[in-house]
mmCIF file of C-alpha atoms in Angstrom:
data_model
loop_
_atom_site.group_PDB
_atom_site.id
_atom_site.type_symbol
_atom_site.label_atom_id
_atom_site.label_comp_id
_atom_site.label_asym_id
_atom_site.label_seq_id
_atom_site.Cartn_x
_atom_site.Cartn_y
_atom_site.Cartn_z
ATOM 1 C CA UNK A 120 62.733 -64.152 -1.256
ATOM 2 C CA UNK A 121 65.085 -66.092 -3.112
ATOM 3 C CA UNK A 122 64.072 -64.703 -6.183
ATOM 4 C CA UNK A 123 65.049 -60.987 -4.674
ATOM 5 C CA UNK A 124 68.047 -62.105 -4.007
ATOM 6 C CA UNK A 125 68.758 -64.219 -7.496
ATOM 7 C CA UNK A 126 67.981 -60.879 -8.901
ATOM 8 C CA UNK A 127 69.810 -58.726 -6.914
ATOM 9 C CA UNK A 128 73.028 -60.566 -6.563
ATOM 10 C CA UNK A 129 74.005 -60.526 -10.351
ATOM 11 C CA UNK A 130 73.007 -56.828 -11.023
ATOM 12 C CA UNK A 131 75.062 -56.231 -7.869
ATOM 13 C CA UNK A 132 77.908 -58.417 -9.270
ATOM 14 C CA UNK A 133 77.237 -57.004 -12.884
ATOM 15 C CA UNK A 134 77.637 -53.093 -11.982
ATOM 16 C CA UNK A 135 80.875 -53.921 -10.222
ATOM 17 C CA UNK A 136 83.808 -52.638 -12.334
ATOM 18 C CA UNK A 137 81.465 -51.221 -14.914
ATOM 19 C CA UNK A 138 81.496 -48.042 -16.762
ATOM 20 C CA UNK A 139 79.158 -46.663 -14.498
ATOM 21 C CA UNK A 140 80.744 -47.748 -11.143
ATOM 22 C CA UNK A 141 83.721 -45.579 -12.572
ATOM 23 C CA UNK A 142 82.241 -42.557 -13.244
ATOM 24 C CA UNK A 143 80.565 -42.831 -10.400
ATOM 25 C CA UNK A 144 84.209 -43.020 -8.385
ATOM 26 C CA UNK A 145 85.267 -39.935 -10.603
ATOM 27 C CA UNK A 146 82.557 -37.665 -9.568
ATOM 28 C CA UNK A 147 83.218 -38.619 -5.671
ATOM 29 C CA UNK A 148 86.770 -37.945 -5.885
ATOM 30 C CA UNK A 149 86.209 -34.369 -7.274
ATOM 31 C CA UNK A 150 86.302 -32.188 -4.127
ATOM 32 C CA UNK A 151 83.708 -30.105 -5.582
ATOM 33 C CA UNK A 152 80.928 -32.399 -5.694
ATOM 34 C CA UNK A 153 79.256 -34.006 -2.397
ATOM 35 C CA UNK A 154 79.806 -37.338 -1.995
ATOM 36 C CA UNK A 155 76.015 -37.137 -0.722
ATOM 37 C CA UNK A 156 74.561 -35.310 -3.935
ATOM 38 C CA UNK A 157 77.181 -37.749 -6.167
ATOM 39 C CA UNK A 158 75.080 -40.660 -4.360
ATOM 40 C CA UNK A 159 71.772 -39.973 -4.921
ATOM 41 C CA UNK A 160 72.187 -38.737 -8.410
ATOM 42 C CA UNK A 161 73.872 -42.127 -9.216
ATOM 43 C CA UNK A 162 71.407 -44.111 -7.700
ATOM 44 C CA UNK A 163 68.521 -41.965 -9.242
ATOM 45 C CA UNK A 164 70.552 -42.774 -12.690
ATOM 46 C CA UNK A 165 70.289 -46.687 -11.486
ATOM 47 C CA UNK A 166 67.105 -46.319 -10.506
ATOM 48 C CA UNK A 167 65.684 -44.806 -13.660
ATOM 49 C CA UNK A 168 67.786 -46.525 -16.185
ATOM 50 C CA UNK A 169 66.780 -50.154 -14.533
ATOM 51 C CA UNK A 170 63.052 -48.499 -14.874
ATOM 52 C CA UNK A 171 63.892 -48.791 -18.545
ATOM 53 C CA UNK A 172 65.093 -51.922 -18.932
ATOM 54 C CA UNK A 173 62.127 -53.380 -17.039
ATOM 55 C CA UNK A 174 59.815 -51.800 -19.201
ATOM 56 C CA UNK A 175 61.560 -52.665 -22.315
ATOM 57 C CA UNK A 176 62.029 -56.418 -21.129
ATOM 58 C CA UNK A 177 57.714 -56.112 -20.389
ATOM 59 C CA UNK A 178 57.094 -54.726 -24.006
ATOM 60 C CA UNK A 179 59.898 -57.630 -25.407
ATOM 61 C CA UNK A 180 58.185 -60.415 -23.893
ATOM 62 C CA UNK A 181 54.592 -59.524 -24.898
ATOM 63 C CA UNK A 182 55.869 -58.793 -28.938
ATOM 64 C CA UNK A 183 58.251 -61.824 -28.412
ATOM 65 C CA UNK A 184 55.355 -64.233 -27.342
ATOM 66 C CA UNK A 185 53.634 -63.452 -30.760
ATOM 67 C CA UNK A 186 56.734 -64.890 -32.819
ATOM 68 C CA UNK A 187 57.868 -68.462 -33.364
ATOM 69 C CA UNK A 188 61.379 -67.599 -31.842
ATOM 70 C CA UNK A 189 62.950 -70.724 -32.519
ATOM 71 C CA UNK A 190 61.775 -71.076 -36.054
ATOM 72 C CA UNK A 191 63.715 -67.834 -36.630
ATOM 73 C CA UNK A 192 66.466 -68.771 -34.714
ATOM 74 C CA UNK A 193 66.736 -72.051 -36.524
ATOM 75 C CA UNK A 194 66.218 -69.667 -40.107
ATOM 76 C CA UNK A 195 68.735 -67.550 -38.881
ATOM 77 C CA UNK A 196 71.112 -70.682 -38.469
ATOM 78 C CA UNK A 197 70.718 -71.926 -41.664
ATOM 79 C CA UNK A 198 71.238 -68.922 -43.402
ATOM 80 C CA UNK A 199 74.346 -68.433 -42.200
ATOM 81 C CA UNK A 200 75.391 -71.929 -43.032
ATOM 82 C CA UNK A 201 73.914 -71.451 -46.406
ATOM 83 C CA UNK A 202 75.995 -68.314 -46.730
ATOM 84 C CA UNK A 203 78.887 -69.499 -45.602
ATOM 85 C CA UNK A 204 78.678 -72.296 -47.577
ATOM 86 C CA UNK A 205 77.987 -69.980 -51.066
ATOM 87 C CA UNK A 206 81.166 -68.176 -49.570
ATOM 88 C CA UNK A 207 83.343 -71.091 -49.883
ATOM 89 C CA UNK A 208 82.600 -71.980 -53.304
ATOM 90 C CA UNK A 209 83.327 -68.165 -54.543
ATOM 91 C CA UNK A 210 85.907 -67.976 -53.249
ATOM 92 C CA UNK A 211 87.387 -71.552 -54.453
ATOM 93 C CA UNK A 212 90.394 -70.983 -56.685
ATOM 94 C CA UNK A 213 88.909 -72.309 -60.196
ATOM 95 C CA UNK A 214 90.682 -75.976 -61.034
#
């Protein structure tokens, strides 16, 4: 149970304020729309786009599994050093 509510606190804090919590607030201040019909198309929107993410974090962890992610990360570190290094010396004024 803790878990389900671990979870559900921070996307509950992370929607607050958000793009989406606006646009939600827009469509239920227009008189023409239901406040009803603006609910349950936003949470259908929630539901579907946290569907998604779900099954995009699923596929990412069985392809991420397969790779030596912090050999790349540590690659991807020293690359950057390595070009940030090359980047000072070009740009050195010559003596």
């Amino acid at each position: 149970m803790s878990e389900v509510l671990i979870i559900f606190t921070t996307v509950f804090l992370a929607e607050l304020g958000d793009k989406t919590q606006l646009a939600t607030i827009l469509f239920a201040a227009e008189r023409e729309s239901s406040p009803l019909l603006v609910f349950l198309a936003a949470a259908a929107a929630l539901v579907c786009s946290t569907a998604l993410a779900v099954a995009l974090g699923v596929a990412a962890e069985r392809w991420l599994t397969m790779l030596p992610l912090k050999l790349l990360a540590g690659l991807g570190f020293v690359a950057i050093g390595l070009w940030t290094v090359w980047d000072h010396f070009q740009a050195a004024p010559a003596a």
